[in-house]
Coordinates of C-alpha atoms and ligand atoms in Angstrom, one line a residue:
M1 CA 25.3 -6.8 13.2
N2 CA 25.8 -9.7 11.5
Y3 CA 23.8 -11.6 8.4
R4 CA 26.2 -14.6 8.1
R5 CA 22.7 -17.0 7.6
S6 CA 20.8 -14.6 5.7
S7 CA 24.0 -14.6 2.8
L8 CA 23.8 -17.3 3.0
L9 CA 19.9 -18.5 2.5
F10 CA 19.5 -15.5 0.1
E11 CA 22.5 -17.4 -2.2
D12 CA 20.4 -19.9 -2.3
A13 CA 17.1 -18.8 -2.9
K14 CA 18.4 -17.4 -5.9
K15 CA 19.4 -20.5 -7.6
I16 CA 16.3 -21.4 -6.9
I17 CA 14.0 -18.2 -7.3
P18 CA 13.9 -15.4 -9.8
G19 CA 16.6 -13.0 -7.8
G20 CA 16.1 -14.8 -4.5
V21 CA 12.3 -13.6 -4.0
N22 CA 8.6 -14.0 -4.1
S23 CA 8.3 -10.3 -4.3
P24 CA 11.0 -7.8 -6.3
V25 CA 11.6 -4.7 -3.6
R26 CA 12.4 -7.4 -0.7
A27 CA 15.9 -7.8 -3.0
F28 CA 17.8 -4.6 -1.9
K29 CA 17.8 -3.9 -5.5
S30 CA 17.6 0.1 -5.0
V31 CA 19.6 -0.1 -1.5
G32 CA 22.4 -2.4 -2.0
G33 CA 23.1 -5.7 0.0
T34 CA 21.5 -8.9 0.8
P35 CA 18.0 -8.7 2.3
I36 CA 17.7 -10.1 5.4
F37 CA 15.6 -13.2 6.3
I38 CA 13.1 -13.4 9.3
D39 CA 12.9 -16.0 11.0
R40 CA 9.9 -14.9 13.0
A41 CA 8.6 -11.9 14.6
K42 CA 6.1 -10.6 17.6
G43 CA 4.9 -7.7 18.2
S44 CA 6.8 -4.9 16.6
Y45 CA 9.9 -6.6 16.3
L46 CA 11.2 -8.8 14.0
Y47 CA 14.1 -11.5 14.6
D48 CA 15.9 -12.4 11.7
V49 CA 17.9 -16.1 11.0
D50 CA 21.4 -14.7 12.3
G51 CA 18.9 -13.2 15.8
N52 CA 19.4 -9.9 15.2
R53 CA 16.2 -7.4 16.6
F54 CA 14.9 -4.5 14.6
I55 CA 12.4 -2.8 15.5
D56 CA 9.4 -2.8 12.1
Y57 CA 8.4 0.3 10.2
I58 CA 7.2 -2.0 7.2
S59 CA 4.2 -4.0 9.0
S60 CA 4.9 -6.8 6.2
W61 CA 3.7 -3.7 4.0
G62 CA 0.7 -2.9 5.8
P63 CA -0.4 -5.7 6.8
M64 CA -0.1 -6.2 10.3
I65 CA -1.9 -3.0 12.0
L66 CA -2.1 -4.5 15.6
G67 CA 1.8 -6.2 15.3
H68 CA 3.1 -9.4 15.0
A69 CA 1.6 -12.9 15.8
Y70 CA -0.9 -11.0 17.7
K71 CA -2.9 -13.3 19.5
P72 CA -6.6 -12.8 18.8
V73 CA -5.4 -13.7 14.7
L74 CA -3.6 -16.3 15.9
D75 CA -6.3 -18.3 17.9
A76 CA -9.1 -17.5 15.6
V77 CA -6.8 -19.1 13.0
K78 CA -5.7 -21.8 14.9
K79 CA -9.5 -22.9 15.9
R80 CA -11.0 -22.2 12.7
L81 CA -7.3 -24.4 11.0
K82 CA -9.7 -27.4 13.2
K83 CA -12.0 -27.2 10.9
G84 CA -10.5 -27.6 7.2
T85 CA -8.8 -24.8 5.2
S86 CA -10.4 -24.9 1.8
F87 CA -13.4 -26.0 0.9
G88 CA -14.3 -23.9 -3.0
I89 CA -17.9 -23.8 -1.1
P90 CA -19.2 -20.6 0.1
T91 CA -19.4 -20.4 3.7
E92 CA -20.2 -18.4 6.9
I93 CA -17.7 -16.7 7.3
E94 CA -17.3 -15.2 3.8
N95 CA -20.5 -14.0 5.1
K96 CA -19.5 -11.7 7.6
I97 CA -16.3 -10.1 7.4
A98 CA -18.3 -8.7 3.8
S99 CA -21.1 -7.7 6.4
L100 CA -18.5 -6.0 8.4
A101 CA -16.1 -4.0 6.2
I102 CA -19.5 -2.6 4.4
S103 CA -20.6 -1.2 7.7
M104 CA -17.4 0.1 8.2
V105 CA -16.6 1.6 4.1
P106 CA -19.0 4.3 3.2
N107 CA -20.5 4.2 -0.4
I108 CA -20.1 0.3 -0.5
E109 CA -22.6 -2.2 -0.9
K110 CA -21.7 -5.0 -2.0
I111 CA -17.9 -6.9 -1.7
R112 CA -16.2 -9.6 -3.7
F113 CA -13.1 -11.1 -1.7
V114 CA -10.1 -12.6 -4.0
N115 CA -6.2 -13.4 -3.5
S116 CA -4.6 -9.7 -3.5
G117 CA -4.5 -6.2 -4.4
T118 CA -3.9 -5.9 -8.1
E119 CA -6.6 -9.6 -8.3
A120 CA -8.8 -6.4 -6.8
C121 CA -7.4 -3.5 -8.2
M122 CA -7.7 -5.6 -12.3
S123 CA -11.2 -6.4 -11.3
A124 CA -11.9 -3.6 -10.3
I125 CA -10.8 -1.9 -13.8
R126 CA -12.6 -5.0 -15.6
L127 CA -15.8 -3.6 -13.3
A128 CA -15.0 -0.2 -14.4
R129 CA -15.1 -0.9 -18.7
G130 CA -18.0 -3.1 -18.7
F131 CA -20.7 -1.1 -16.7
T132 CA -19.5 2.8 -18.6
K133 CA -18.8 0.4 -21.7
K134 CA -16.0 2.8 -22.1
E135 CA -12.0 1.3 -22.5
K136 CA -9.7 3.1 -21.6
I137 CA -8.4 4.7 -17.5
I138 CA -6.5 6.6 -16.4
K139 CA -3.5 6.1 -13.9
F140 CA -1.2 8.7 -12.1
K141 CA 2.5 8.3 -12.9
G142 CA 4.0 6.7 -9.2
C143 CA 1.0 5.0 -8.3
Y144 CA 1.1 1.5 -8.0
H145 CA -1.9 -1.1 -8.1
G146 CA -0.7 -4.2 -8.6
H147 CA 1.2 -5.8 -11.6
A148 CA -1.6 -6.1 -14.0
D149 CA -0.6 -5.8 -17.3
S150 CA -2.7 -2.4 -17.4
F151 CA -1.5 -0.6 -14.9
L152 CA 2.3 -1.1 -15.7
I153 CA 2.5 1.6 -17.9
Q154 CA 5.0 4.8 -17.9
A155 CA 4.6 7.4 -19.9
G156 CA 6.1 7.2 -23.4
S157 CA 9.3 9.2 -23.7
G158 CA 7.1 11.6 -25.8
A159 CA 4.4 10.8 -25.7
I160 CA 3.2 12.2 -22.5
T161 CA 0.0 11.4 -22.4
F162 CA 0.1 7.5 -24.1
G163 CA 1.3 5.3 -21.9
S164 CA 4.3 3.0 -23.1
P165 CA 4.8 -0.4 -21.2
D166 CA 7.6 0.0 -18.5
S167 CA 7.5 -3.3 -18.6
P168 CA 8.4 -6.5 -21.1
G169 CA 5.8 -8.8 -22.1
V170 CA 3.8 -5.5 -21.2
T171 CA 2.1 -5.4 -25.2
Q172 CA 1.5 -1.3 -27.3
G173 CA -2.3 -3.3 -27.3
T174 CA -3.3 -2.3 -23.5
A175 CA -0.1 0.6 -23.1
K176 CA -2.7 2.5 -25.9
D177 CA -5.7 2.2 -23.0
T178 CA -3.8 3.1 -20.5
L179 CA -3.3 7.8 -19.8
L180 CA -1.0 8.8 -17.7
C181 CA -1.8 11.8 -15.7
D182 CA 0.5 13.4 -12.5
F183 CA -0.7 12.9 -9.2
N184 CA -2.2 16.6 -7.6
D185 CA -2.5 18.0 -11.0
I186 CA -5.7 18.1 -12.2
D187 CA -5.0 20.4 -15.2
S188 CA -3.2 17.1 -16.6
V189 CA -6.5 14.8 -15.9
I190 CA -9.0 17.6 -17.7
K191 CA -6.5 17.9 -20.3
I192 CA -6.7 14.0 -20.6
F193 CA -10.1 14.1 -20.6
K194 CA -10.3 16.8 -23.1
K195 CA -8.5 14.7 -26.2
N196 CA -10.3 11.5 -24.9
K197 CA -13.7 12.5 -24.7
N198 CA -16.9 9.2 -23.5
K199 CA -14.0 7.2 -24.2
I200 CA -12.4 6.6 -19.9
A201 CA -14.1 3.8 -18.0
A202 CA -12.4 4.6 -15.0
V203 CA -10.1 7.1 -13.6
I204 CA -8.0 5.0 -11.0
I205 CA -5.8 6.6 -7.6
E206 CA -4.3 6.1 -4.9
P207 CA -5.9 8.4 -2.2
V208 CA -2.7 8.7 -0.2
A209 CA -0.1 7.3 -2.6
G210 CA 1.9 5.1 -1.0
N211 CA 4.3 4.1 -4.0
M212 CA 6.0 6.5 -4.6
G213 CA 7.2 7.6 -1.2
C214 CA 4.0 9.2 1.3
I215 CA 2.1 11.8 -1.2
V216 CA -1.1 13.6 -0.1
P217 CA -3.2 14.5 -2.2
K218 CA -3.1 19.0 -2.4
F219 CA -6.2 20.6 -0.8
G220 CA -9.2 19.9 -3.6
F221 CA -7.4 17.6 -6.2
L222 CA -9.7 14.0 -5.4
E223 CA -12.5 16.5 -5.3
G224 CA -11.8 17.9 -8.3
L225 CA -11.7 14.2 -9.8
R226 CA -14.7 13.5 -8.4
E227 CA -16.5 15.9 -9.7
I228 CA -14.4 15.7 -13.7
C229 CA -16.0 11.6 -13.2
D230 CA -19.1 12.8 -12.2
Q231 CA -18.7 15.0 -15.6
N232 CA -18.0 12.8 -17.9
K233 CA -20.1 9.4 -16.3
T234 CA -16.5 8.1 -15.7
L235 CA -15.9 5.9 -12.2
L236 CA -13.6 7.0 -9.5
I237 CA -11.5 4.0 -8.2
F238 CA -9.7 4.7 -4.4
D239 CA -6.9 2.2 -4.3
E240 CA -6.9 1.5 -1.3
V241 CA -5.2 -1.7 -0.8
M242 CA -2.7 0.4 1.9
T243 CA -5.1 3.6 3.4
G244 CA -7.9 1.1 3.6
F245 CA -8.8 0.0 7.4
R246 CA -5.6 2.3 7.9
L247 CA -6.5 5.4 7.1
A248 CA -9.7 5.0 9.5
K249 CA -12.2 2.1 9.9
G250 CA -13.4 3.5 6.7
G251 CA -9.9 4.3 5.5
A252 CA -9.7 7.2 3.3
Q253 CA -12.9 8.0 1.5
E254 CA -14.2 8.9 5.8
R255 CA -10.9 10.5 6.2
L256 CA -10.9 12.9 3.4
S257 CA -14.5 13.6 3.2
V258 CA -14.1 12.5 -0.9
N259 CA -16.6 9.3 -2.3
A260 CA -15.1 6.8 -5.0
D261 CA -17.7 4.8 -7.2
I262 CA -15.4 1.9 -6.7
V263 CA -13.0 0.7 -3.4
T264 CA -10.5 -1.7 -3.8
F265 CA -8.3 -3.0 -0.7
G266 CA -5.7 -5.6 0.5
K267 CA -3.0 -5.7 2.6
V268 CA -5.0 -5.1 6.4
I269 CA -8.4 -6.6 5.3
G270 CA -6.4 -10.3 5.3
G271 CA -4.6 -9.2 8.6
G272 CA -1.1 -11.1 7.6
L273 CA -3.1 -12.9 5.0
P274 CA -3.6 -13.5 1.2
V275 CA -6.6 -11.4 1.2
G276 CA -6.9 -8.3 -1.3
A277 CA -11.7 -7.3 -2.1
F278 CA -13.3 -4.3 -4.9
A279 CA -16.2 -3.3 -3.3
S280 CA -18.9 -0.6 -5.2
T281 CA -22.8 -0.5 -5.3
N282 CA -25.3 -3.2 -6.3
E283 CA -25.9 -1.4 -9.2
I284 CA -21.9 -1.7 -10.2
M285 CA -21.5 -5.3 -8.4
N286 CA -24.8 -6.8 -9.9
K287 CA -23.0 -6.9 -12.5
L288 CA -20.8 -9.9 -12.0
A289 CA -20.8 -13.0 -12.8
P290 CA -22.9 -15.1 -11.7
E291 CA -25.3 -12.3 -11.2
G292 CA -24.4 -10.2 -14.8
D293 CA -21.8 -11.3 -17.7
I294 CA -18.2 -9.4 -16.4
Y295 CA -16.4 -12.8 -15.0
Q296 CA -13.8 -12.9 -12.5
A297 CA -13.3 -15.8 -10.1
G298 CA -10.9 -17.7 -8.0
T299 CA -9.9 -20.9 -6.6
L300 CA -8.6 -19.6 -3.5
S301 CA -11.5 -16.1 -2.9
G302 CA -13.3 -15.7 0.2
N303 CA -10.6 -18.7 2.2
P304 CA -11.8 -19.5 5.7
I305 CA -8.9 -19.4 7.0
A306 CA -7.4 -15.8 5.3
M307 CA -11.2 -14.3 5.8
E308 CA -11.8 -15.7 9.7
A309 CA -7.9 -13.7 10.1
G310 CA -9.2 -10.0 8.3
Y311 CA -12.7 -11.1 10.2
T312 CA -10.2 -10.6 13.8
I313 CA -8.6 -7.3 12.5
L314 CA -10.8 -5.5 11.8
N315 CA -13.8 -6.4 14.2
I316 CA -10.8 -5.0 16.8
L317 CA -10.4 -2.3 14.4
N318 CA -14.1 -1.1 14.2
T319 CA -14.7 -1.1 18.2
D320 CA -11.9 0.2 19.0
T321 CA -10.9 3.4 16.5
E322 CA -8.2 4.7 19.0
I323 CA -6.2 2.9 18.4
F324 CA -6.1 5.0 14.8
K325 CA -5.2 8.2 17.1
S326 CA -2.6 6.0 18.9
L327 CA -1.4 5.0 15.0
D328 CA -1.5 9.1 14.1
E329 CA -0.2 9.8 17.4
K330 CA 2.7 7.9 17.0
T331 CA 3.3 8.2 13.3
K332 CA 3.3 12.3 14.4
K333 CA 6.2 11.5 17.1
L334 CA 8.3 9.8 14.5
H335 CA 7.9 13.0 11.7
A336 CA 7.9 15.9 14.9
G337 CA 11.1 13.5 16.1
M338 CA 12.9 13.1 12.3
E339 CA 12.2 16.1 11.5
S340 CA 14.1 18.4 14.6
L341 CA 17.1 15.8 14.0
L342 CA 17.6 17.5 10.3
N343 CA 16.6 21.0 10.4
K344 CA 20.0 20.6 13.0
S345 CA 22.0 19.1 9.8
N346 CA 22.5 20.0 6.8
I347 CA 20.9 17.4 4.5
P348 CA 17.9 18.3 2.1
F349 CA 15.1 16.3 2.9
S350 CA 11.5 17.2 2.7
I351 CA 8.9 14.4 4.9
N352 CA 5.1 13.7 4.2
S353 CA 3.6 11.8 6.8
F354 CA -0.3 11.5 6.8
G355 CA -2.5 8.8 9.2
S356 CA 0.1 6.1 9.7
M357 CA 1.8 6.5 6.8
I358 CA 5.7 8.3 6.5
S359 CA 8.2 8.5 3.8
L360 CA 11.5 11.0 4.8
H361 CA 12.8 12.0 1.0
F362 CA 16.7 13.1 0.9
T363 CA 15.5 16.2 -1.3
E364 CA 14.2 19.7 -0.4
G365 CA 10.7 19.6 -2.1
P366 CA 8.2 19.9 -1.1
V367 CA 7.5 16.5 -2.8
V368 CA 3.7 15.8 -4.5
D369 CA 4.3 13.8 -7.0
F370 CA 6.4 11.2 -8.9
N371 CA 8.8 14.0 -10.5
S372 CA 9.4 15.5 -7.3
S373 CA 9.7 12.4 -5.5
S374 CA 12.5 10.5 -7.5
L375 CA 14.7 14.4 -7.1
G376 CA 16.2 12.3 -3.8
N377 CA 19.4 11.3 -2.6
N378 CA 20.0 7.7 -3.9
N379 CA 22.8 7.9 -2.0
Y380 CA 22.3 9.7 1.5
F381 CA 18.8 7.2 1.2
K382 CA 21.2 3.7 0.4
K383 CA 23.6 4.6 2.9
Y384 CA 20.1 5.9 5.5
F385 CA 18.4 2.6 5.4
H386 CA 21.6 0.4 5.3
E387 CA 22.5 2.6 9.1
M388 CA 19.5 1.8 10.5
L389 CA 18.8 -1.7 9.5
N390 CA 22.3 -2.0 11.9
A391 CA 20.7 0.0 14.3
G392 CA 19.1 -2.5 14.2
I393 CA 15.6 -0.3 12.8
Y394 CA 13.8 -2.2 9.7
L395 CA 13.0 1.1 6.8
P396 CA 11.7 -0.1 2.8
P397 CA 14.5 -0.7 1.6
S398 CA 13.8 1.6 -1.5
A399 CA 13.5 5.2 -1.2
F400 CA 9.6 4.8 -3.0
E401 CA 7.6 3.7 -0.4
S402 CA 6.0 4.1 2.4
Y403 CA 7.0 3.6 6.0
F404 CA 3.6 1.2 8.0
L405 CA 3.4 2.0 12.1
N406 CA 2.2 -0.8 13.4
D407 CA 0.3 -0.3 17.0
A408 CA 2.4 -2.3 18.9
L409 CA 5.0 0.3 18.3
S410 CA 5.7 2.1 21.7
Y411 CA 7.4 5.0 22.5
Q412 CA 10.8 3.9 23.8
D413 CA 10.6 1.5 20.2
I414 CA 10.0 5.1 18.8
E415 CA 12.6 7.4 21.3
F416 CA 15.4 4.0 19.8
T417 CA 14.2 4.6 16.8
L418 CA 15.0 8.6 17.2
N419 CA 18.5 8.4 19.3
A420 CA 19.4 6.2 16.1
F421 CA 17.9 8.3 13.3
E422 CA 20.6 10.9 15.2
S423 CA 23.6 9.3 15.0
V424 CA 22.8 7.4 11.4
L425 CA 22.6 11.6 10.3
K426 CA 26.0 11.8 11.0
K427 CA 27.2 9.3 8.9
I428 CA 25.7 10.2 5.9
V429 CA 26.8 13.5 4.4
I430 CA 30.8 11.5 5.1
Ligands
KE4_1 P1 -0.3 -7.0 -4.0 O1 -0.9 -7.8 -5.5 O2 0.9 -7.1 -3.7 O3 -1.3 -7.7 -2.4 O4 -1.4 -5.6 -3.5 C1 -1.5 -4.3 -5.0 C2 -1.1 -3.1 -4.7 C3 -2.2 -2.6 -5.2 N1 -1.8 -1.4 -4.9 C4 -1.1 -0.6 -4.0 C5 -1.8 1.1 -3.4 C6 0.0 -1.2 -3.8 O5 0.8 -0.5 -2.7 C7 0.2 -2.3 -3.8 C8 1.3 -3.3 -3.2 N2 2.2 -2.1 -2.5 C9 3.2 -3.4 -2.3 C10 4.2 -2.2 -1.8 N3 4.8 -0.9 -2.6 C11 3.2 -4.5 -2.3 C12 5.0 -5.4 -1.6 C13 5.6 -5.8 -2.8 O6 5.4 -5.6 -4.3 O7 6.1 -6.7 -2.7

């Protein structure tokens, strides 16, 4: 593969954009090398500026669930563009997507649209704190809820339950209110609640984690969180930015039959345009300004072009639920194919998948939390990533990410991927 023009563009980009990218994971820091620049995409294929074609397994980190340049979305956006792009005044399309989302997702009666998953999650935390009049929150090591200060917290060395900033610029004052537990470890949650009686406003979790690779909740774990939140009058927030409208039309709540108090969305809900959202019952959502006194706002929130794209996608997912079965089947095919090839090798591995999310870890496993996901052999991962890229397969450029399948992927694409995978495995261990 020739990446000449991408390399030139990346050199230019680094002079004018920090790290040459507008989001760090795109810079290939975790796998080394130079990121490719995309010219266009269609269906399951990406085409870079050097004319290379790649089968896409990140789908823009989730949004492109029906594939790229999906005609119904493009047509809806083109039609809407003629009416103008932004008004800062209510539009009917906001009503339409709001009522559609509410009809699809369990336990929500009102929804507020914002412009990113980060904004959705940070607003959900403020809402929970305002509603419960408590200040602390629990998050889980390895879960990512966007780059708001409250979330960029990792367990300090020794202070295993009190957070310490994971990024400069996050103050100790903020960090002290974020408590950390281990994914799939309900005892770590019980311990924290005992130490912080009546202080915890919310537990926020990715119900199926996708930011330490894909990690599936153990049987009873989410149910345990539901119970402990009820006992302590703490709100359970499902961060469904990844899982929402991907695992099922009702997301993880529907798929896993566990009810959250507040749900956040991003990615798919915007159909490829910048949209986030958070939703809950009338009782909780009515505390938000201008109805209530918990403030949250945004110039481009509910942007009609983005609403149009999101509404189009949600409509299709709402009416054609075969799509979720198709995505699941394709993911199972990829999982089984990779597993059988790896079983013939002497490479330590663990593959996690759920719905149309999947990740490969170069460690024996089981990979059930951040610590076990950190045991993966990153040298193997780097080689795997670049060999697959050179074979025309675009995977997430980090072992701490999930793949996101899109329904434009054909079984031929998956066969092609598995054939490439077979030859790549032979090169990894050398
Ligand atoms: P955004 O602000 O990036 O729209 O959403 C933040 C967010 C919130 N919650 C979950 C569960 C998420 O996965 C994300 C963002 N996901 C990453 C991928 N791991 C986006 C890719 C990126 O940061 O460039």
